[in-house]
Coordinates of C-alpha atoms in Angstrom, one line a residue:
Chain A
M1 CA 128.8 138.2 114.9
I2 CA 132.0 140.0 115.9
S3 CA 131.5 139.2 119.6
Y4 CA 130.9 135.6 118.5
V5 CA 134.2 135.5 116.7
L6 CA 136.0 137.1 119.7
R7 CA 134.5 134.5 122.0
R8 CA 135.6 131.7 119.7
L9 CA 139.1 133.2 119.5
I10 CA 139.3 133.4 123.3
Q11 CA 138.3 129.7 123.4
F12 CA 141.3 128.9 121.3
V13 CA 143.5 129.7 124.3
P14 CA 142.6 126.8 126.6
T15 CA 142.6 124.5 123.6
I16 CA 146.1 125.5 122.7
F17 CA 147.3 125.2 126.3
G18 CA 145.7 121.7 126.6
V19 CA 147.5 120.6 123.4
T20 CA 150.9 122.0 124.5
L21 CA 150.5 120.2 127.8
I22 CA 149.8 116.8 126.1
V23 CA 152.6 117.3 123.5
F24 CA 155.1 118.5 126.1
F25 CA 154.7 115.6 128.4
L26 CA 154.5 113.0 125.6
L27 CA 157.8 114.2 124.2
N28 CA 159.2 114.0 127.6
V29 CA 158.3 110.4 127.9
L30 CA 160.3 109.6 124.7
P31 CA 163.6 107.8 125.5
G32 CA 166.8 109.7 124.9
N33 CA 167.3 113.4 124.5
A34 CA 168.7 115.9 122.0
A35 CA 172.2 115.6 123.3
M36 CA 172.3 111.9 122.6
M37 CA 171.0 112.4 119.1
A38 CA 172.9 115.6 118.2
G39 CA 176.0 113.9 116.8
G40 CA 174.1 111.6 114.5
K41 CA 176.1 108.5 113.9
N42 CA 179.1 109.9 115.9
R43 CA 178.4 109.5 119.5
I44 CA 179.1 112.6 121.5
P45 CA 181.3 112.2 124.5
P46 CA 179.4 111.9 127.8
A47 CA 181.1 115.0 129.2
A48 CA 180.0 117.1 126.2
Q49 CA 176.5 115.6 126.5
K50 CA 176.3 116.8 130.1
L51 CA 177.2 120.3 129.1
M52 CA 174.6 120.4 126.3
I53 CA 171.9 119.1 128.7
K54 CA 172.7 121.8 131.1
K55 CA 172.8 124.5 128.5
W56 CA 169.4 123.4 127.1
G57 CA 167.9 123.2 130.5
L58 CA 167.1 119.5 130.1
D59 CA 168.4 118.8 133.6
Q60 CA 165.5 120.7 135.1
P61 CA 162.3 118.9 136.1
V62 CA 159.6 118.6 133.4
Y63 CA 157.1 120.9 135.1
A64 CA 159.7 123.7 135.4
R65 CA 160.5 123.4 131.7
Y66 CA 156.8 123.4 130.8
F67 CA 156.2 126.6 132.8
K68 CA 159.2 128.2 131.1
Y69 CA 157.8 127.2 127.8
I70 CA 154.4 128.6 128.6
K71 CA 156.0 131.8 129.8
G72 CA 157.7 132.1 126.5
L73 CA 154.5 131.3 124.6
C74 CA 152.7 134.2 126.2
T75 CA 155.3 136.5 124.6
A76 CA 155.0 134.7 121.3
D77 CA 158.4 133.1 121.9
L78 CA 158.3 129.5 120.7
G79 CA 161.9 128.9 122.0
T80 CA 165.1 128.0 120.4
S81 CA 166.1 124.9 118.4
F82 CA 168.5 122.7 120.4
I83 CA 170.4 121.6 117.3
S84 CA 170.8 124.7 115.2
G85 CA 170.4 127.3 117.9
E86 CA 168.1 129.3 115.8
R87 CA 164.8 130.7 117.0
V88 CA 161.9 128.2 116.3
T89 CA 159.9 130.9 114.5
D90 CA 162.8 131.6 112.2
V91 CA 163.2 127.9 111.5
L92 CA 159.5 127.3 110.8
A93 CA 158.6 130.4 108.8
P94 CA 160.1 129.3 105.5
R95 CA 158.4 125.9 106.0
L96 CA 154.9 127.3 106.3
W97 CA 154.3 128.2 102.7
P98 CA 155.2 124.8 101.2
T99 CA 152.9 123.0 103.6
F100 CA 150.1 125.6 103.2
K101 CA 150.4 125.3 99.4
L102 CA 150.3 121.5 99.6
A103 CA 147.3 121.4 101.9
V104 CA 145.3 123.9 99.9
I105 CA 145.9 122.2 96.6
A106 CA 145.1 118.8 98.1
L107 CA 142.0 120.3 99.5
A108 CA 141.0 121.8 96.2
I109 CA 141.6 118.5 94.4
A110 CA 139.5 116.7 97.0
C111 CA 136.6 119.2 96.7
V112 CA 136.4 119.4 93.0
T113 CA 136.4 115.7 92.6
G114 CA 134.9 114.3 95.8
I115 CA 131.8 116.5 96.0
P116 CA 130.6 115.9 92.4
L117 CA 131.4 112.2 92.6
G118 CA 129.3 111.9 95.7
F119 CA 126.5 113.9 94.2
Y120 CA 126.5 111.9 91.0
S121 CA 126.6 108.7 93.0
A122 CA 123.6 109.7 95.1
L123 CA 121.6 110.7 92.0
R124 CA 122.3 107.3 90.5
Q125 CA 121.7 105.5 93.8
G126 CA 121.7 101.8 93.5
T127 CA 123.2 101.6 90.0
A128 CA 126.4 100.0 89.0
M129 CA 128.0 103.5 88.7
D130 CA 127.1 104.2 92.3
T131 CA 128.6 101.0 93.5
V132 CA 131.8 101.5 91.5
T133 CA 132.2 105.0 92.8
M134 CA 131.6 104.0 96.4
I135 CA 134.0 101.1 96.2
G136 CA 136.5 103.5 94.9
A137 CA 135.8 105.9 97.8
V138 CA 136.2 103.1 100.4
S139 CA 139.5 102.1 98.7
G140 CA 140.6 105.7 98.7
V141 CA 139.9 106.1 102.4
S142 CA 141.7 102.8 103.3
M143 CA 144.7 103.2 101.1
P144 CA 147.8 104.1 103.1
Q145 CA 149.4 107.3 101.8
F146 CA 152.9 106.0 101.7
W147 CA 151.7 103.1 99.5
L148 CA 149.6 105.3 97.3
G149 CA 152.5 107.8 97.0
L150 CA 154.9 105.1 96.0
L151 CA 152.5 103.7 93.4
L152 CA 152.0 107.2 91.9
M153 CA 155.7 107.8 91.9
Y154 CA 156.4 104.5 90.2
F155 CA 153.7 105.1 87.5
F156 CA 154.2 108.8 86.7
S157 CA 157.9 109.3 87.4
V158 CA 159.6 105.9 86.8
Y159 CA 157.3 104.4 84.2
L160 CA 155.9 107.3 82.3
K161 CA 158.7 109.7 83.2
I162 CA 156.4 112.7 83.0
L163 CA 156.6 114.0 86.6
P164 CA 159.5 114.4 89.0
T165 CA 159.7 111.9 91.9
V166 CA 160.6 113.9 94.9
G167 CA 161.7 117.3 96.0
Y168 CA 160.3 120.9 95.9
G169 CA 161.9 122.0 92.6
N170 CA 162.1 125.6 93.8
G171 CA 158.3 125.9 93.6
D172 CA 158.0 124.4 90.1
P173 CA 154.3 123.4 89.9
K174 CA 155.2 120.0 88.4
F175 CA 156.6 119.0 91.7
I176 CA 153.5 119.5 93.7
I177 CA 151.2 117.3 91.6
L178 CA 152.0 113.9 93.1
P179 CA 152.2 114.9 96.7
A180 CA 149.0 116.9 96.4
I181 CA 147.2 113.9 94.9
T182 CA 148.6 111.6 97.5
L183 CA 147.4 113.8 100.2
G184 CA 144.1 114.6 98.7
V185 CA 142.8 111.2 97.7
G186 CA 141.8 110.1 101.2
Y187 CA 140.1 113.4 101.8
M188 CA 138.4 113.2 98.4
A189 CA 137.0 109.7 99.2
L190 CA 135.8 111.0 102.5
L191 CA 134.1 114.0 100.9
A192 CA 132.5 111.7 98.2
R193 CA 131.0 109.5 100.9
T194 CA 129.7 112.4 103.0
T195 CA 128.3 114.1 100.0
R196 CA 126.5 111.0 98.8
A197 CA 125.0 110.4 102.2
A198 CA 123.9 114.0 102.5
V199 CA 122.4 114.1 99.0
V200 CA 120.5 110.8 99.5
E201 CA 119.0 112.2 102.7
T202 CA 118.1 115.5 101.2
L203 CA 116.4 113.8 98.2
S204 CA 113.9 112.2 100.5
Q205 CA 112.9 115.5 102.1
D206 CA 109.4 116.8 101.7
Y207 CA 110.6 120.1 100.2
I208 CA 112.4 118.3 97.4
R209 CA 109.0 116.7 96.6
T210 CA 107.5 120.1 96.7
A211 CA 110.1 121.4 94.3
R212 CA 109.3 118.5 92.0
S213 CA 105.6 119.2 92.2
K214 CA 106.4 122.7 90.9
G215 CA 107.6 121.3 87.6
I216 CA 111.0 123.0 87.8
S217 CA 113.9 121.1 86.0
D218 CA 115.9 118.4 87.7
L219 CA 119.0 120.4 87.1
L220 CA 117.6 123.4 89.0
I221 CA 116.3 121.1 91.8
N222 CA 119.7 119.5 92.1
R223 CA 121.8 122.5 91.8
R224 CA 119.8 124.8 93.9
H225 CA 117.5 122.9 96.2
V226 CA 119.6 119.8 96.9
L227 CA 123.1 121.3 96.8
R228 CA 122.4 124.2 99.1
N229 CA 121.1 121.9 101.8
T230 CA 123.9 119.4 101.6
L231 CA 126.6 122.1 101.8
T232 CA 126.2 122.4 105.5
I233 CA 126.6 118.7 106.1
I234 CA 129.6 118.5 103.7
L235 CA 131.2 121.6 105.4
T236 CA 130.9 120.1 108.8
S237 CA 132.6 116.9 108.0
A238 CA 135.2 118.6 105.8
G239 CA 136.1 121.0 108.6
L240 CA 136.4 118.2 111.2
Q241 CA 138.5 116.0 108.9
F242 CA 140.8 118.9 107.9
G243 CA 142.9 117.9 110.9
S244 CA 143.5 114.5 109.4
L245 CA 144.5 116.2 106.2
L246 CA 147.1 118.3 108.1
G247 CA 148.2 115.2 109.9
G248 CA 148.7 113.5 106.5
T249 CA 151.2 116.1 105.5
V250 CA 153.7 114.5 107.8
V251 CA 153.6 111.2 105.9
V252 CA 153.3 112.8 102.4
E253 CA 156.0 115.4 102.9
T254 CA 158.4 112.8 104.3
L255 CA 157.7 110.5 101.4
F256 CA 158.2 113.2 98.8
S257 CA 161.0 115.1 100.6
W258 CA 158.7 118.1 100.7
P259 CA 160.4 120.9 102.7
G260 CA 157.4 121.7 104.8
L261 CA 156.3 121.5 108.4
G262 CA 155.7 117.7 108.2
T263 CA 159.3 116.8 107.3
M264 CA 160.5 119.3 109.9
M265 CA 158.3 117.7 112.5
V266 CA 159.5 114.2 111.8
N267 CA 163.2 115.2 111.8
S268 CA 162.8 117.2 115.0
I269 CA 161.2 114.2 116.7
Y270 CA 164.1 112.1 115.5
Y271 CA 166.6 114.5 117.0
R272 CA 164.5 115.1 120.1
D273 CA 164.6 118.8 119.2
T274 CA 161.4 119.3 121.2
P275 CA 161.0 123.1 120.7
I276 CA 160.8 122.5 117.0
T277 CA 158.3 119.6 117.4
Q278 CA 156.1 121.8 119.6
G279 CA 156.3 124.7 117.2
C280 CA 155.1 122.4 114.4
V281 CA 152.3 121.0 116.4
M282 CA 151.3 124.5 117.5
I283 CA 151.0 125.7 113.9
I284 CA 149.0 122.7 112.9
I285 CA 146.6 123.1 115.8
V286 CA 146.1 126.8 115.1
G287 CA 145.5 126.0 111.5
F288 CA 142.9 123.4 112.4
L289 CA 141.2 125.8 114.8
V290 CA 141.0 128.6 112.3
I291 CA 139.6 126.4 109.6
N292 CA 136.9 125.1 112.0
L293 CA 136.0 128.7 113.0
L294 CA 135.7 129.6 109.3
V295 CA 133.5 126.6 108.7
D296 CA 131.3 127.6 111.6
L297 CA 131.0 131.1 110.4
S298 CA 130.1 130.0 106.9
Y299 CA 127.1 128.1 108.2
A300 CA 125.5 131.4 108.8
L301 CA 126.0 132.3 105.1
I302 CA 124.3 129.1 103.9
D303 CA 121.6 128.6 106.5
P304 CA 119.5 131.6 107.4
R305 CA 118.3 129.8 110.5
I306 CA 121.7 130.1 112.1
K307 CA 122.5 133.4 113.7
Y308 CA 125.7 134.0 115.7
Q309 CA 125.6 136.4 118.6
Chain B
M1 CA 78.7 113.9 82.0
Q2 CA 80.1 115.8 79.1
P3 CA 83.8 115.4 78.4
A4 CA 84.4 119.1 78.3
K5 CA 83.4 119.4 81.9
T6 CA 85.8 116.8 83.1
V7 CA 89.1 118.0 84.2
L8 CA 90.6 114.8 85.3
N9 CA 89.6 111.2 84.5
I10 CA 91.4 108.4 86.1
D11 CA 90.8 105.0 84.7
S12 CA 91.9 101.7 86.3
L13 CA 94.9 103.1 88.1
F14 CA 97.2 100.6 89.7
T15 CA 100.2 101.9 91.7
E16 CA 102.5 99.4 93.4
F17 CA 105.5 99.4 95.6
N18 CA 108.0 96.6 95.1
T19 CA 110.1 96.0 98.2
I20 CA 111.8 93.0 99.7
D21 CA 108.7 92.3 101.6
G22 CA 106.8 91.8 98.4
T23 CA 104.5 94.0 96.3
A24 CA 102.2 96.5 98.0
R25 CA 99.2 97.5 95.9
A26 CA 98.9 101.0 97.3
V27 CA 96.4 102.0 94.6
N28 CA 94.4 99.1 93.3
D29 CA 92.1 99.6 90.3
V30 CA 91.0 103.2 91.1
T31 CA 88.7 104.9 88.7
F32 CA 87.1 108.4 89.2
D33 CA 86.9 111.8 87.7
V34 CA 87.1 115.4 88.8
K35 CA 84.8 118.0 87.2
R36 CA 85.5 121.6 86.5
G37 CA 85.0 123.9 89.4
E38 CA 84.3 121.0 91.7
I39 CA 85.7 120.1 95.1
L40 CA 86.1 116.4 95.3
G41 CA 86.9 115.0 98.7
I42 CA 88.9 111.8 99.1
V43 CA 88.7 110.2 102.5
G44 CA 90.4 107.3 104.2
E45 CA 92.6 106.2 107.0
S46 CA 96.4 106.4 106.7
G47 CA 97.6 103.9 104.2
S48 CA 94.4 103.8 102.3
G49 CA 96.1 105.0 99.1
K50 CA 94.9 108.6 99.1
S51 CA 98.3 110.3 98.9
V52 CA 99.7 107.7 96.5
T53 CA 96.7 108.4 94.2
A54 CA 97.6 112.1 94.3
L55 CA 101.3 111.5 93.7
S56 CA 100.4 109.2 90.8
I57 CA 98.4 111.9 89.2
M58 CA 101.4 114.2 89.4
R59 CA 103.6 111.3 88.3
L60 CA 105.8 111.9 91.3
I61 CA 105.9 108.3 92.5
R62 CA 109.5 107.5 93.2
P63 CA 111.1 104.1 93.2
P64 CA 110.5 101.5 94.6
G65 CA 107.0 102.6 93.7
S66 CA 105.6 102.7 90.1
I67 CA 102.4 103.1 88.2
R68 CA 101.6 99.7 86.9
R69 CA 98.7 100.4 84.7
G70 CA 95.9 102.9 84.1
R71 CA 95.1 106.1 82.4
I72 CA 95.3 109.5 83.9
E73 CA 93.5 111.7 81.5
F74 CA 93.8 115.5 82.0
F75 CA 91.4 117.3 79.7
G76 CA 91.3 114.2 77.5
R77 CA 95.1 113.8 77.3
D78 CA 96.7 110.8 79.0
L79 CA 99.4 112.1 81.3
M80 CA 101.0 108.7 81.3
G81 CA 101.9 109.2 77.7
L82 CA 103.8 112.5 78.3
S83 CA 107.6 112.8 78.3
G84 CA 109.4 114.0 81.4
D85 CA 109.7 117.5 80.1
E86 CA 106.1 117.7 79.0
M87 CA 105.0 116.5 82.4
K88 CA 107.1 119.3 84.0
D89 CA 105.0 121.8 82.1
V90 CA 101.9 120.3 83.6
R91 CA 103.2 120.1 87.1
G92 CA 102.8 123.3 89.0
N93 CA 101.3 125.0 86.0
R94 CA 98.1 123.1 85.3
I95 CA 98.0 120.7 88.2
S96 CA 99.5 121.8 91.4
M97 CA 99.7 120.3 94.8
I98 CA 99.7 121.3 98.4
F99 CA 101.3 118.9 100.9
Q100 CA 100.4 117.9 104.4
E101 CA 103.4 119.2 106.3
P102 CA 103.8 122.9 105.9
M103 CA 106.8 122.7 108.3
T104 CA 108.8 120.5 106.0
S105 CA 107.4 121.1 102.6
L106 CA 109.0 124.5 102.1
H107 CA 112.8 124.7 101.6
P108 CA 114.3 126.0 104.8
L109 CA 117.2 127.8 103.1
F110 CA 115.4 129.9 100.6
T111 CA 113.1 132.9 101.0
I112 CA 109.4 132.2 100.4
G113 CA 109.6 134.9 97.7
L114 CA 112.2 132.9 95.8
Q115 CA 110.2 129.7 96.2
I116 CA 107.0 131.2 94.8
S117 CA 109.0 133.1 92.1
E118 CA 110.3 129.8 90.7
M119 CA 106.8 129.0 89.6
Y120 CA 106.5 132.1 87.5
I121 CA 110.0 131.9 86.1
K122 CA 109.4 128.3 85.0
H123 CA 105.9 128.4 83.7
M124 CA 105.4 132.0 82.6
G125 CA 108.9 132.8 81.6
L126 CA 108.9 135.9 83.8
S127 CA 112.1 137.7 84.9
K128 CA 113.2 137.3 88.5
K129 CA 112.0 140.8 89.3
E130 CA 108.6 140.4 87.7
A131 CA 108.2 137.0 89.4
W132 CA 109.0 138.6 92.7
E133 CA 106.3 141.2 92.2
H134 CA 103.8 138.5 91.4
A135 CA 104.9 136.5 94.5
I136 CA 104.0 139.6 96.6
E137 CA 100.6 139.8 94.9
M138 CA 100.0 136.1 95.6
L139 CA 100.9 136.5 99.2
E140 CA 98.4 139.3 99.4
K141 CA 95.7 137.0 97.9
V142 CA 96.3 134.4 100.6
Q143 CA 95.9 137.2 103.2
I144 CA 99.4 137.3 104.5
P145 CA 99.8 140.7 106.3
S146 CA 102.4 143.1 104.9
P147 CA 103.3 140.8 102.0
E148 CA 106.1 143.0 100.6
K149 CA 108.0 142.4 103.9
R150 CA 107.1 138.8 104.4
V151 CA 108.2 137.8 100.9
K152 CA 111.8 138.1 102.1
D153 CA 111.1 135.8 105.1
Y154 CA 112.4 132.3 105.4
P155 CA 110.0 129.5 106.3
H156 CA 111.3 129.3 109.9
Q157 CA 110.2 132.8 110.5
M158 CA 106.6 131.9 109.9
S159 CA 103.9 130.0 111.8
G160 CA 102.4 126.7 110.5
G161 CA 99.3 128.4 109.2
M162 CA 101.3 131.1 107.4
R163 CA 103.5 128.5 105.8
Q164 CA 100.4 126.6 104.6
R165 CA 99.1 129.9 103.1
V166 CA 102.5 130.2 101.3
M167 CA 102.1 126.7 100.0
I168 CA 98.6 127.6 98.7
A169 CA 99.9 130.8 97.2
M170 CA 102.6 128.8 95.5
A171 CA 100.2 126.2 94.3
L172 CA 97.8 128.7 92.9
S173 CA 100.4 131.1 91.4
C174 CA 100.1 129.8 87.8
N175 CA 96.3 129.5 88.1
P176 CA 96.1 125.7 87.7
E177 CA 93.0 123.9 86.5
L178 CA 93.4 121.3 89.2
L179 CA 94.7 121.7 92.7
I180 CA 95.5 118.6 94.7
A181 CA 95.4 119.3 98.4
D182 CA 96.9 116.4 100.4
E183 CA 95.8 116.8 104.0
P184 CA 96.3 120.6 103.9
T185 CA 95.0 121.2 107.4
T186 CA 96.0 118.1 109.3
A187 CA 99.1 119.6 110.8
L188 CA 97.4 122.9 111.8
D189 CA 95.6 124.1 114.9
V190 CA 91.8 123.9 114.7
T191 CA 91.3 127.6 114.4
I192 CA 94.0 127.9 111.7
Q193 CA 92.4 124.9 109.9
A194 CA 89.2 126.8 109.6
Q195 CA 91.0 129.9 108.1
V196 CA 92.9 127.7 105.6
I197 CA 89.7 125.9 104.6
D198 CA 87.9 129.2 104.2
L199 CA 90.7 130.6 102.1
M200 CA 90.7 127.6 99.8
W201 CA 87.0 127.8 99.4
Q202 CA 87.2 131.5 98.5
L203 CA 90.0 130.9 96.0
E204 CA 88.1 128.0 94.5
K205 CA 85.3 130.4 93.8
E206 CA 87.6 133.1 92.4
Y207 CA 89.7 130.9 90.2
S208 CA 87.1 128.2 89.5
T209 CA 89.9 125.7 90.0
A210 CA 88.9 122.1 90.6
I211 CA 90.2 120.8 93.9
M212 CA 90.9 117.3 95.0
M213 CA 90.8 117.5 98.8
I214 CA 92.5 114.6 100.4
T215 CA 91.9 114.2 104.1
H216 CA 91.0 111.8 106.9
D217 CA 89.0 114.6 108.5
L218 CA 85.3 114.1 107.7
G219 CA 84.7 117.5 109.2
V220 CA 86.7 119.2 106.4
I221 CA 84.9 117.1 103.8
A222 CA 81.5 118.1 105.2
E223 CA 82.6 121.7 105.1
I224 CA 83.7 122.1 101.5
A225 CA 83.4 119.0 99.4
Q226 CA 80.7 118.5 96.9
R227 CA 81.4 114.8 96.1
V228 CA 83.3 112.3 98.2
I229 CA 85.3 109.2 97.5
V230 CA 86.0 106.9 100.4
M231 CA 89.1 104.8 100.0
Y232 CA 90.1 101.7 102.0
A233 CA 93.3 99.6 101.5
G234 CA 94.0 101.0 98.0
E235 CA 90.5 100.7 96.7
I236 CA 87.5 103.0 96.4
V237 CA 84.8 101.6 98.6
E238 CA 82.2 104.3 98.2
E239 CA 81.5 107.4 96.1
A240 CA 78.6 109.7 96.7
E241 CA 77.4 113.3 96.9
V242 CA 78.4 114.8 100.2
N243 CA 74.9 115.1 101.7
Q244 CA 74.1 111.6 100.6
L245 CA 77.3 110.3 102.2
F246 CA 76.6 111.8 105.5
E247 CA 72.8 111.1 105.5
Q248 CA 72.8 107.6 103.9
P249 CA 76.2 106.1 104.0
K250 CA 76.1 102.8 102.1
H251 CA 79.3 101.0 102.8
P252 CA 79.8 99.6 106.2
Y253 CA 83.2 101.2 106.4
T254 CA 81.8 104.7 105.7
R255 CA 79.2 104.1 108.4
A256 CA 81.9 103.1 110.8
L257 CA 83.9 106.2 109.9
L258 CA 81.0 108.4 110.6
E259 CA 80.2 106.8 113.9
A260 CA 83.8 107.2 115.0
I261 CA 83.5 111.0 114.9
P262 CA 83.1 112.6 118.3
K263 CA 80.1 114.8 118.3
L264 CA 79.9 118.0 120.3
G265 CA 77.2 118.1 122.9
R266 CA 76.6 114.3 122.9
R267 CA 78.1 113.9 126.4
T268 CA 75.9 116.6 128.0
R269 CA 72.9 115.0 126.5
M270 CA 73.6 111.3 127.0
G271 CA 76.6 111.1 129.3
R272 CA 80.0 109.9 128.5
K273 CA 79.9 107.0 126.1
P274 CA 82.9 105.3 124.4
L275 CA 83.4 106.5 120.9
Q276 CA 82.5 103.9 118.3
E277 CA 86.0 102.9 117.1
I278 CA 86.5 100.7 114.1
K279 CA 87.8 97.4 115.5
G280 CA 91.1 96.1 114.2
I281 CA 93.6 97.8 112.0
V282 CA 93.9 98.5 108.3
P283 CA 95.1 95.3 106.6
G284 CA 98.8 95.3 105.5
L285 CA 99.0 96.0 101.8
Y286 CA 101.4 93.0 101.3
N287 CA 98.8 90.5 102.4
L288 CA 95.3 91.7 101.7
P289 CA 92.6 89.3 102.9
A290 CA 90.8 87.2 100.3
G291 CA 87.5 88.7 99.2
C292 CA 86.4 92.0 100.8
N293 CA 89.3 93.9 102.2
F294 CA 87.2 95.3 105.0
Y295 CA 85.8 91.8 105.9
P296 CA 88.0 91.3 109.0
R297 CA 86.8 94.5 110.6
C298 CA 83.3 94.7 109.2
P299 CA 80.5 94.6 111.8
E300 CA 78.1 93.4 109.1
A301 CA 80.3 90.8 107.5
R302 CA 78.7 87.6 106.1
P303 CA 80.5 84.4 105.4
D304 CA 80.3 84.8 101.6
C305 CA 82.1 88.2 101.8
R306 CA 85.5 86.5 101.8
L307 CA 84.8 84.1 99.0
S308 CA 85.5 86.4 96.0
D309 CA 86.6 89.9 95.3
I310 CA 83.8 92.5 95.6
S311 CA 83.3 94.7 92.7
L312 CA 82.3 98.4 92.7
I313 CA 78.6 98.7 92.1
D314 CA 77.5 101.7 90.1
L315 CA 74.3 103.2 91.5
G316 CA 73.9 106.0 88.9
I317 CA 73.3 109.3 90.6
R318 CA 73.5 107.6 94.0
G319 CA 77.2 107.0 93.4
R320 CA 79.1 103.8 93.7
V321 CA 79.6 101.3 96.5
R322 CA 81.8 98.3 97.0
C323 CA 79.5 96.1 99.0
P324 CA 76.8 93.8 97.7
Y325 CA 74.8 94.1 100.9
Y326 CA 74.6 97.9 101.1
Q327 CA 70.9 97.8 100.9
G328 CA 70.7 96.0 104.1
A329 CA 72.1 99.1 105.6
K330 CA 70.9 99.9 109.1
A331 CA 70.8 103.6 108.3

């Protein structure tokens, strides 16, 4: 078990390098550079731009910059922001918690609504209720977050005036409700569909027929025999799709002016502050990898046939 | 036949499956009974309605299937009239079932101990701990070595034969009056088959449980059944005592089945001869032929066999047969 975890952690390394490589070169392809964007609306004189480019090392060829970046990475140095001059780790650290909080609450909302909905739908397979739920789920998956967010904002903040529109509100829980729902809905819909498919499949299994032949109650059959088996399937898809949830934070945070990694990332791309962009991507990638490792480990808790060595 | 001796009495059972292709009459007007302490064999090819009959008795037919008509009397009480909860008290407790696939019929994620315990907890109201003790005892009864260790095993840690023993242990745990065994040995190796058959035979003696043995294997039937029902395309085509069935099969289908069995030693005596297969295939349940269902494959068919439906002829102690020309039997 421990050696399995170690092996998986070692496998993180090539993954992370691969991702940094792609991100680094993609950012390099972007037109313009930090010096051009640094002044905002006021154009910085070309002479000053030249100085900044030299100072930030942007005059060096891309591979040289990449190796320098990797060298820094090996010593846990994510570089320095072009714009503020602060270390990337210092810039991103206060942004971690808001994003983490948002993602976890969105995930929780999605799980406590999506899984029961899918389960319910599967048990009433073919009824009107099932159809309505699944139409809702498809709509949830296809609804763009910026549109859903605006609708929610309009309804709850402008029309009902019960929730704040945007901002962090210094951690006031009222402020997280709308962004979390906006972020969670797509994920919830996805979980509902996955759960439904998994439950429908499990219900047709021979061992469920055996359980029925034993005379035990439907509640026990569903809660124990069906749920346990569907958990592995739900976990797999939940883990894989967690990346898209993290990706969604970019849109949702920007929409709600949420001071997390997502807004930071968008701004840094706008200013071509590439060390910051790479830092954000790095954190999201590591988060995704860790979540998937945890998912894989939890299989062993659910399914006795799975042993890690 | 005294009513007290009858465990199960099925009267004019019709079970259908409604699909977009039409209605499949999987069980078509089936009537028979099971007596106390008896092993009744039900034989037929795949799709003959054996398993659907069994699931109908348990009232475990799932949509799109449904029991259209008929009475399923268990000790004189019609199971069709029971509520869902009342039926759950019968299932597993008084009628239990063993399924064909020991590989897939046990839940892969729970220990066999828990799966057997569930029976005691539901039907006898035992605590988890007491139920667990009983589960160990039951495993011992079905001759699983070191049961106190194996009880913690998961199904994947056991062989097919062991799992089928676990199924038997589970089915017999609440000492049911009727055990329905649906192809219990089909998925097992021949040597394991013999062990499982022996075990069931012993337990039947010990518990005096009536057993409905559903199989397509006439060897199994010859080994343990006392009375045999032959099914074809959802109907009973013949019923007889086991010796009579093997010595004087009446229905042409039964005869064909018996001739299709390979016999040990025949090749050395008479050289390699092709086995007597039954020509053709089982008719689709969606479009049964007019008249006798076996007509298209019957070697003894006559033109008038397809004119009208053939009814089951009661021959008293000689059983029942669905063929008006059974007396012209070559046997």
